[in-house]
C-alpha cells in the first residue's frame, strides 16, 4: 500500500487532512508544497491536482482532492479509531459543521487574510514576478480573486460580510461546546478536526473574537485538541513559510 | 416511524431532496412551503428550521437541515436502493460533485436568478411589504443579499463570475458524461440527483449553454433522469409559485 499526501504548512485545509491522517494512524509519505513559493501551481503538482490546490491524497495511485472529501475517505478506507459517529443522524450533524467550515469559516478567514497579506507580498516580489505567478494559477476564478486582492479590490461590503461571518462562527462554536467536550455526539470527530484547522489561528488573528473571556468554551476545547497526540503531530509538521506561529 | 419533509416547489434544493426520498421509496408526509409568499420565514417554520431555509426533514422528531446532508442521511437511514457507490473512493468522487453543486453551481444559479427576479418582485408588492418581509429573514447575510439584489446592487464582477461558473459547470458535466450514463462509478447516485436539481432549469434559462449541439451528453442524461420513476415523481410535486415550467 502506498499513501502520498501533498500538503502545505500545518494550517487551514492542509492541517485538516494532517490531523485526520495522524489521528487515524495511517502511515504516509509527506510531500511538502511551499505555498509562499507558489509550488501548488507548478507544472509537476498541477499534473496531480489540476486545480493547483493543496492538499491532495494519492492512495495506491488513486488521486483524491478536496480536504473535506479526503477526510471522509481517510475514515472510511483505513483501519484505526473511527472519526465519524456511527449514528447517521449524528453523521449529518457532523457534516453540517464540515460544510459550514467549507462554505463560511474557511472562505471568510482566507479572503480576509488575502486582503491583508497579498498586496504586500505582490509588492515585495521583483517586477513582473507576481504577474508571472498569477498566470500559472489554473482556475480563472482563483486567478481573478488573487489579482483583485493584490489591488486591495475587495469591496467594503465583502470585507464586512466576512468579518460578520467570523463573529457568527465564534458564537456557534462557543454555544455548541457549552457542556460538551466535542462538537458532535460526545466524541472527537471530523467536525472538531475541520473547525480546529481554521480556529487555531483565531486567538492570534482575531483576539477580540476568540479569547478566555468571550469564548472560554472554545479556548478550553482548543487546549483539548492540542493535547491529542494526532493533532499535536499534525501541528508539528514542517512549515517553511513562517506563516504558522509555533506558539499558537 | 414518521417522516415529514418541508419543501418548496420541485426545483433547486427542494428538488434535490424530493428526488432522493422518492428514489429511495421512503413514505413521507409532504409539507409545502410557498417561497413566493416567503412562508420559509414564517414563525411556525422558523421554529423548525431557524435558518428559514427549505428543505427540512424531520424523522421521528429529529430535525435535519441542509439538502446535501439530508440526502446522505436518506441513503444511510432508510431501506431501499443504494444512492451511493460502495467503494469509498467513488463515494469521494460523488461528494466532489455534491460539494461543487453547493459551492459553485447552486449559488451561481441562485444569485443570477435573484438579480433577474427580485427587483421586479419587490416593486410588485404593496409599499413597505418587501421591507417587512426582509425583516423576517433570520440570517443577516441572507437578508443583506436580498436587499442588495432588490436594488440591483450585485457588481458586474460578481455577475460575470457567476456566469463564468455556469460555463464551467456545463463543460464539466458534459465531459464527465462522455461515454457514461451517470456521473460517478457507472451507477445513479446522489451526484446525479444534486446536479440534476439545478441543471433541470438550464436549457430554458441558459439555452446558449445547455442545448443539443453544445451539451449533447448532458441533454441525453437529463432525458434519462426524467425517465426514472423516482425523479419523475419528484418533478410532479406541487408548485404553487409558477416558477417551475412543467414543460422543462
PDB file of N, CA and C in Angstrom, chain B residues 21-91:
ATOM      1  N   UNK B  21     -35.744  11.078  -1.791  1.00  0.00           N
ATOM      2  CA  UNK B  21     -36.746  10.395  -0.969  1.00  0.00           C
ATOM      3  C   UNK B  21     -37.665   9.525  -1.833  1.00  0.00           C
ATOM      4  N   UNK B  22     -37.974  10.013  -3.051  1.00  0.00           N
ATOM      5  CA  UNK B  22     -38.797   9.202  -3.961  1.00  0.00           C
ATOM      6  C   UNK B  22     -37.996   8.031  -4.529  1.00  0.00           C
ATOM      7  N   UNK B  23     -36.754   8.259  -4.901  1.00  0.00           N
ATOM      8  CA  UNK B  23     -35.925   7.167  -5.453  1.00  0.00           C
ATOM      9  C   UNK B  23     -35.689   6.088  -4.408  1.00  0.00           C
ATOM     10  N   UNK B  24     -35.533   6.496  -3.164  1.00  0.00           N
ATOM     11  CA  UNK B  24     -35.289   5.542  -2.078  1.00  0.00           C
ATOM     12  C   UNK B  24     -36.575   4.807  -1.693  1.00  0.00           C
ATOM     13  N   UNK B  25     -37.724   5.405  -2.050  1.00  0.00           N
ATOM     14  CA  UNK B  25     -39.006   4.772  -1.725  1.00  0.00           C
ATOM     15  C   UNK B  25     -39.415   4.928  -0.265  1.00  0.00           C
ATOM     16  N   UNK B  26     -39.036   6.061   0.345  1.00  0.00           N
ATOM     17  CA  UNK B  26     -39.385   6.303   1.749  1.00  0.00           C
ATOM     18  C   UNK B  26     -40.768   6.960   1.823  1.00  0.00           C
ATOM     19  N   UNK B  27     -41.746   6.350   2.544  1.00  0.00           N
ATOM     20  CA  UNK B  27     -43.050   7.012   2.709  1.00  0.00           C
ATOM     21  C   UNK B  27     -42.877   8.261   3.576  1.00  0.00           C
ATOM     22  N   UNK B  28     -43.444   9.386   3.135  1.00  0.00           N
ATOM     23  CA  UNK B  28     -43.259  10.623   3.905  1.00  0.00           C
ATOM     24  C   UNK B  28     -44.484  11.520   3.785  1.00  0.00           C
ATOM     25  N   UNK B  29     -44.620  12.437   4.735  1.00  0.00           N
ATOM     26  CA  UNK B  29     -45.669  13.447   4.686  1.00  0.00           C
ATOM     27  C   UNK B  29     -45.061  14.723   4.116  1.00  0.00           C
ATOM     28  N   UNK B  30     -45.669  15.225   3.051  1.00  0.00           N
ATOM     29  CA  UNK B  30     -45.161  16.427   2.390  1.00  0.00           C
ATOM     30  C   UNK B  30     -45.778  17.681   3.005  1.00  0.00           C
ATOM     31  N   UNK B  31     -44.930  18.656   3.328  1.00  0.00           N
ATOM     32  CA  UNK B  31     -45.412  19.959   3.811  1.00  0.00           C
ATOM     33  C   UNK B  31     -44.903  21.007   2.834  1.00  0.00           C
ATOM     34  N   UNK B  32     -45.807  21.564   2.049  1.00  0.00           N
ATOM     35  CA  UNK B  32     -45.399  22.512   1.017  1.00  0.00           C
ATOM     36  C   UNK B  32     -45.226  23.918   1.594  1.00  0.00           C
ATOM     37  N   UNK B  33     -44.065  24.514   1.313  1.00  0.00           N
ATOM     38  CA  UNK B  33     -43.751  25.868   1.790  1.00  0.00           C
ATOM     39  C   UNK B  33     -43.679  26.768   0.551  1.00  0.00           C
ATOM     40  N   UNK B  34     -44.557  27.772   0.494  1.00  0.00           N
ATOM     41  CA  UNK B  34     -44.592  28.640  -0.684  1.00  0.00           C
ATOM     42  C   UNK B  34     -43.555  29.760  -0.566  1.00  0.00           C
ATOM     43  N   UNK B  35     -42.491  29.624  -1.342  1.00  0.00           N
ATOM     44  CA  UNK B  35     -41.371  30.573  -1.236  1.00  0.00           C
ATOM     45  C   UNK B  35     -41.747  31.958  -1.742  1.00  0.00           C
ATOM     46  N   UNK B  36     -42.673  32.007  -2.718  1.00  0.00           N
ATOM     47  CA  UNK B  36     -43.074  33.314  -3.245  1.00  0.00           C
ATOM     48  C   UNK B  36     -43.874  34.101  -2.206  1.00  0.00           C
ATOM     49  N   UNK B  37     -44.444  33.392  -1.252  1.00  0.00           N
ATOM     50  CA  UNK B  37     -45.137  34.057  -0.137  1.00  0.00           C
ATOM     51  C   UNK B  37     -44.237  34.170   1.087  1.00  0.00           C
ATOM     52  N   UNK B  38     -42.956  33.832   0.908  1.00  0.00           N
ATOM     53  CA  UNK B  38     -41.968  33.912   1.997  1.00  0.00           C
ATOM     54  C   UNK B  38     -42.363  33.046   3.191  1.00  0.00           C
ATOM     55  N   UNK B  39     -43.086  31.955   2.951  1.00  0.00           N
ATOM     56  CA  UNK B  39     -43.512  31.105   4.071  1.00  0.00           C
ATOM     57  C   UNK B  39     -42.332  30.474   4.803  1.00  0.00           C
ATOM     58  N   UNK B  40     -41.145  30.431   4.126  1.00  0.00           N
ATOM     59  CA  UNK B  40     -39.964  29.846   4.790  1.00  0.00           C
ATOM     60  C   UNK B  40     -39.457  30.734   5.928  1.00  0.00           C
ATOM     61  N   UNK B  41     -39.929  31.989   5.974  1.00  0.00           N
ATOM     62  CA  UNK B  41     -39.523  32.883   7.058  1.00  0.00           C
ATOM     63  C   UNK B  41     -40.632  33.085   8.088  1.00  0.00           C
ATOM     64  N   UNK B  42     -41.734  32.366   7.941  1.00  0.00           N
ATOM     65  CA  UNK B  42     -42.851  32.486   8.895  1.00  0.00           C
ATOM     66  C   UNK B  42     -42.452  31.844  10.228  1.00  0.00           C
ATOM     67  N   UNK B  43     -42.926  32.402  11.330  1.00  0.00           N
ATOM     68  CA  UNK B  43     -42.524  31.911  12.660  1.00  0.00           C
ATOM     69  C   UNK B  43     -42.710  30.399  12.842  1.00  0.00           C
ATOM     70  N   UNK B  44     -43.812  29.844  12.330  1.00  0.00           N
ATOM     71  CA  UNK B  44     -44.074  28.410  12.527  1.00  0.00           C
ATOM     72  C   UNK B  44     -42.974  27.568  11.869  1.00  0.00           C
ATOM     73  N   UNK B  45     -42.492  28.015  10.713  1.00  0.00           N
ATOM     74  CA  UNK B  45     -41.432  27.249  10.037  1.00  0.00           C
ATOM     75  C   UNK B  45     -40.059  27.507  10.654  1.00  0.00           C
ATOM     76  N   UNK B  46     -39.798  28.760  11.016  1.00  0.00           N
ATOM     77  CA  UNK B  46     -38.505  29.089  11.625  1.00  0.00           C
ATOM     78  C   UNK B  46     -38.324  28.354  12.964  1.00  0.00           C
ATOM     79  N   UNK B  47     -39.454  28.001  13.605  1.00  0.00           N
ATOM     80  CA  UNK B  47     -39.369  27.209  14.844  1.00  0.00           C
ATOM     81  C   UNK B  47     -38.764  25.834  14.549  1.00  0.00           C
ATOM     82  N   UNK B  48     -38.990  25.318  13.333  1.00  0.00           N
ATOM     83  CA  UNK B  48     -38.419  24.010  12.948  1.00  0.00           C
ATOM     84  C   UNK B  48     -37.014  24.200  12.385  1.00  0.00           C
ATOM     85  N   UNK B  49     -36.859  25.163  11.481  1.00  0.00           N
ATOM     86  CA  UNK B  49     -35.558  25.429  10.859  1.00  0.00           C
ATOM     87  C   UNK B  49     -35.193  26.899  11.084  1.00  0.00           C
ATOM     88  N   UNK B  50     -34.370  27.167  12.109  1.00  0.00           N
ATOM     89  CA  UNK B  50     -34.067  28.556  12.489  1.00  0.00           C
ATOM     90  C   UNK B  50     -33.439  29.386  11.363  1.00  0.00           C
ATOM     91  N   UNK B  51     -32.820  28.718  10.377  1.00  0.00           N
ATOM     92  CA  UNK B  51     -32.240  29.473   9.271  1.00  0.00           C
ATOM     93  C   UNK B  51     -33.311  29.929   8.279  1.00  0.00           C
ATOM     94  N   UNK B  52     -34.525  29.392   8.399  1.00  0.00           N
ATOM     95  CA  UNK B  52     -35.590  29.772   7.479  1.00  0.00           C
ATOM     96  C   UNK B  52     -35.316  29.356   6.047  1.00  0.00           C
ATOM     97  N   UNK B  53     -34.783  28.155   5.888  1.00  0.00           N
ATOM     98  CA  UNK B  53     -34.469  27.661   4.551  1.00  0.00           C
ATOM     99  C   UNK B  53     -35.176  26.331   4.305  1.00  0.00           C
ATOM    100  N   UNK B  54     -35.520  26.075   3.056  1.00  0.00           N
ATOM    101  CA  UNK B  54     -36.024  24.749   2.700  1.00  0.00           C
ATOM    102  C   UNK B  54     -34.910  23.986   2.007  1.00  0.00           C
ATOM    103  N   UNK B  55     -34.929  22.643   2.064  1.00  0.00           N
ATOM    104  CA  UNK B  55     -35.878  21.778   2.763  1.00  0.00           C
ATOM    105  C   UNK B  55     -35.438  21.457   4.189  1.00  0.00           C
ATOM    106  N   UNK B  56     -36.369  20.874   4.959  1.00  0.00           N
ATOM    107  CA  UNK B  56     -36.069  20.317   6.279  1.00  0.00           C
ATOM    108  C   UNK B  56     -36.714  18.937   6.368  1.00  0.00           C
ATOM    109  N   UNK B  57     -35.982  17.979   6.906  1.00  0.00           N
ATOM    110  CA  UNK B  57     -36.517  16.629   7.108  1.00  0.00           C
ATOM    111  C   UNK B  57     -36.657  16.401   8.614  1.00  0.00           C
ATOM    112  N   UNK B  58     -37.809  15.910   9.030  1.00  0.00           N
ATOM    113  CA  UNK B  58     -37.980  15.553  10.442  1.00  0.00           C
ATOM    114  C   UNK B  58     -38.306  14.062  10.509  1.00  0.00           C
ATOM    115  N   UNK B  59     -37.394  13.295  11.069  1.00  0.00           N
ATOM    116  CA  UNK B  59     -37.547  11.836  11.139  1.00  0.00           C
ATOM    117  C   UNK B  59     -37.670  11.429  12.599  1.00  0.00           C
ATOM    118  N   UNK B  60     -38.847  10.937  12.970  1.00  0.00           N
ATOM    119  CA  UNK B  60     -39.098  10.549  14.371  1.00  0.00           C
ATOM    120  C   UNK B  60     -38.651  11.660  15.328  1.00  0.00           C
ATOM    121  N   UNK B  61     -39.004  12.884  14.994  1.00  0.00           N
ATOM    122  CA  UNK B  61     -38.726  14.016  15.883  1.00  0.00           C
ATOM    123  C   UNK B  61     -37.334  14.602  15.765  1.00  0.00           C
ATOM    124  N   UNK B  62     -36.440  13.962  14.994  1.00  0.00           N
ATOM    125  CA  UNK B  62     -35.097  14.523  14.847  1.00  0.00           C
ATOM    126  C   UNK B  62     -35.046  15.367  13.564  1.00  0.00           C
ATOM    127  N   UNK B  63     -34.571  16.597  13.700  1.00  0.00           N
ATOM    128  CA  UNK B  63     -34.619  17.580  12.615  1.00  0.00           C
ATOM    129  C   UNK B  63     -33.304  17.605  11.841  1.00  0.00           C
ATOM    130  N   UNK B  64     -33.377  17.453  10.537  1.00  0.00           N
ATOM    131  CA  UNK B  64     -32.189  17.584   9.691  1.00  0.00           C
ATOM    132  C   UNK B  64     -32.354  18.721   8.695  1.00  0.00           C
ATOM    133  N   UNK B  65     -31.302  19.532   8.547  1.00  0.00           N
ATOM    134  CA  UNK B  65     -31.323  20.611   7.565  1.00  0.00           C
ATOM    135  C   UNK B  65     -30.175  20.408   6.575  1.00  0.00           C
ATOM    136  N   UNK B  66     -30.103  21.256   5.567  1.00  0.00           N
ATOM    137  CA  UNK B  66     -29.064  21.208   4.527  1.00  0.00           C
ATOM    138  C   UNK B  66     -29.312  20.037   3.569  1.00  0.00           C
ATOM    139  N   UNK B  67     -29.744  20.343   2.361  1.00  0.00           N
ATOM    140  CA  UNK B  67     -30.171  19.297   1.426  1.00  0.00           C
ATOM    141  C   UNK B  67     -29.112  18.226   1.169  1.00  0.00           C
ATOM    142  N   UNK B  68     -27.845  18.618   1.100  1.00  0.00           N
ATOM    143  CA  UNK B  68     -26.789  17.639   0.813  1.00  0.00           C
ATOM    144  C   UNK B  68     -26.622  16.677   1.986  1.00  0.00           C
ATOM    145  N   UNK B  69     -26.730  17.210   3.182  1.00  0.00           N
ATOM    146  CA  UNK B  69     -26.641  16.396   4.399  1.00  0.00           C
ATOM    147  C   UNK B  69     -27.876  15.489   4.498  1.00  0.00           C
ATOM    148  N   UNK B  70     -29.045  16.049   4.201  1.00  0.00           N
ATOM    149  CA  UNK B  70     -30.290  15.271   4.251  1.00  0.00           C
ATOM    150  C   UNK B  70     -30.211  14.095   3.274  1.00  0.00           C
ATOM    151  N   UNK B  71     -29.685  14.335   2.068  1.00  0.00           N
ATOM    152  CA  UNK B  71     -29.645  13.252   1.082  1.00  0.00           C
ATOM    153  C   UNK B  71     -28.726  12.110   1.499  1.00  0.00           C
ATOM    154  N   UNK B  72     -27.581  12.421   2.108  1.00  0.00           N
ATOM    155  CA  UNK B  72     -26.722  11.338   2.616  1.00  0.00           C
ATOM    156  C   UNK B  72     -27.479  10.577   3.717  1.00  0.00           C
ATOM    157  N   UNK B  73     -28.199  11.331   4.543  1.00  0.00           N
ATOM    158  CA  UNK B  73     -28.961  10.708   5.632  1.00  0.00           C
ATOM    159  C   UNK B  73     -30.047   9.780   5.075  1.00  0.00           C
ATOM    160  N   UNK B  74     -30.787  10.250   4.082  1.00  0.00           N
ATOM    161  CA  UNK B  74     -31.851   9.426   3.483  1.00  0.00           C
ATOM    162  C   UNK B  74     -31.257   8.107   2.986  1.00  0.00           C
ATOM    163  N   UNK B  75     -30.079   8.184   2.365  1.00  0.00           N
ATOM    164  CA  UNK B  75     -29.461   6.948   1.879  1.00  0.00           C
ATOM    165  C   UNK B  75     -29.003   6.047   3.022  1.00  0.00           C
ATOM    166  N   UNK B  76     -28.481   6.649   4.105  1.00  0.00           N
ATOM    167  CA  UNK B  76     -27.930   5.854   5.216  1.00  0.00           C
ATOM    168  C   UNK B  76     -29.006   5.289   6.144  1.00  0.00           C
ATOM    169  N   UNK B  77     -30.082   6.051   6.348  1.00  0.00           N
ATOM    170  CA  UNK B  77     -31.000   5.717   7.446  1.00  0.00           C
ATOM    171  C   UNK B  77     -32.182   4.845   7.022  1.00  0.00           C
ATOM    172  N   UNK B  78     -32.429   4.745   5.715  1.00  0.00           N
ATOM    173  CA  UNK B  78     -33.622   4.013   5.273  1.00  0.00           C
ATOM    174  C   UNK B  78     -33.265   2.855   4.340  1.00  0.00           C
ATOM    175  N   UNK B  79     -34.154   1.848   4.304  1.00  0.00           N
ATOM    176  CA  UNK B  79     -34.004   0.772   3.327  1.00  0.00           C
ATOM    177  C   UNK B  79     -34.312   1.316   1.928  1.00  0.00           C
ATOM    178  N   UNK B  80     -33.912   0.531   0.938  1.00  0.00           N
ATOM    179  CA  UNK B  80     -34.183   0.946  -0.440  1.00  0.00           C
ATOM    180  C   UNK B  80     -32.907   0.850  -1.250  1.00  0.00           C
ATOM    181  N   UNK B  81     -32.989   1.125  -2.550  1.00  0.00           N
ATOM    182  CA  UNK B  81     -31.791   1.005  -3.396  1.00  0.00           C
ATOM    183  C   UNK B  81     -30.710   2.001  -2.977  1.00  0.00           C
ATOM    184  N   UNK B  82     -29.429   1.552  -2.959  1.00  0.00           N
ATOM    185  CA  UNK B  82     -28.348   2.475  -2.552  1.00  0.00           C
ATOM    186  C   UNK B  82     -28.193   3.637  -3.518  1.00  0.00           C
ATOM    187  N   UNK B  83     -27.978   4.828  -2.967  1.00  0.00           N
ATOM    188  CA  UNK B  83     -27.781   6.028  -3.781  1.00  0.00           C
ATOM    189  C   UNK B  83     -26.334   6.510  -3.733  1.00  0.00           C
ATOM    190  N   UNK B  84     -25.452   5.695  -3.118  1.00  0.00           N
ATOM    191  CA  UNK B  84     -24.009   5.992  -3.080  1.00  0.00           C
ATOM    192  C   UNK B  84     -23.275   4.746  -3.557  1.00  0.00           C
ATOM    193  N   UNK B  85     -22.115   4.922  -4.193  1.00  0.00           N
ATOM    194  CA  UNK B  85     -21.305   3.755  -4.535  1.00  0.00           C
ATOM    195  C   UNK B  85     -20.779   3.119  -3.247  1.00  0.00           C
ATOM    196  N   UNK B  86     -20.500   1.821  -3.264  1.00  0.00           N
ATOM    197  CA  UNK B  86     -19.975   1.149  -2.070  1.00  0.00           C
ATOM    198  C   UNK B  86     -18.501   1.506  -1.842  1.00  0.00           C
ATOM    199  N   UNK B  87     -17.757   1.704  -2.902  1.00  0.00           N
ATOM    200  CA  UNK B  87     -16.314   1.995  -2.821  1.00  0.00           C
ATOM    201  C   UNK B  87     -16.074   3.416  -2.271  1.00  0.00           C
ATOM    202  N   UNK B  88     -15.299   3.528  -1.162  1.00  0.00           N
ATOM    203  CA  UNK B  88     -15.058   4.857  -0.566  1.00  0.00           C
ATOM    204  C   UNK B  88     -14.440   5.857  -1.548  1.00  0.00           C
ATOM    205  N   UNK B  89     -13.616   5.372  -2.460  1.00  0.00           N
ATOM    206  CA  UNK B  89     -13.023   6.279  -3.442  1.00  0.00           C
ATOM    207  C   UNK B  89     -14.113   6.880  -4.342  1.00  0.00           C
ATOM    208  N   UNK B  90     -15.033   6.032  -4.802  1.00  0.00           N
ATOM    209  CA  UNK B  90     -16.122   6.539  -5.645  1.00  0.00           C
ATOM    210  C   UNK B  90     -17.082   7.407  -4.831  1.00  0.00           C
ATOM    211  N   UNK B  91     -17.273   7.074  -3.556  1.00  0.00           N
ATOM    212  CA  UNK B  91     -18.061   7.971  -2.681  1.00  0.00           C
ATOM    213  C   UNK B  91     -17.417   9.351  -2.647  1.00  0.00           C
TER     214      UNK B  91
END
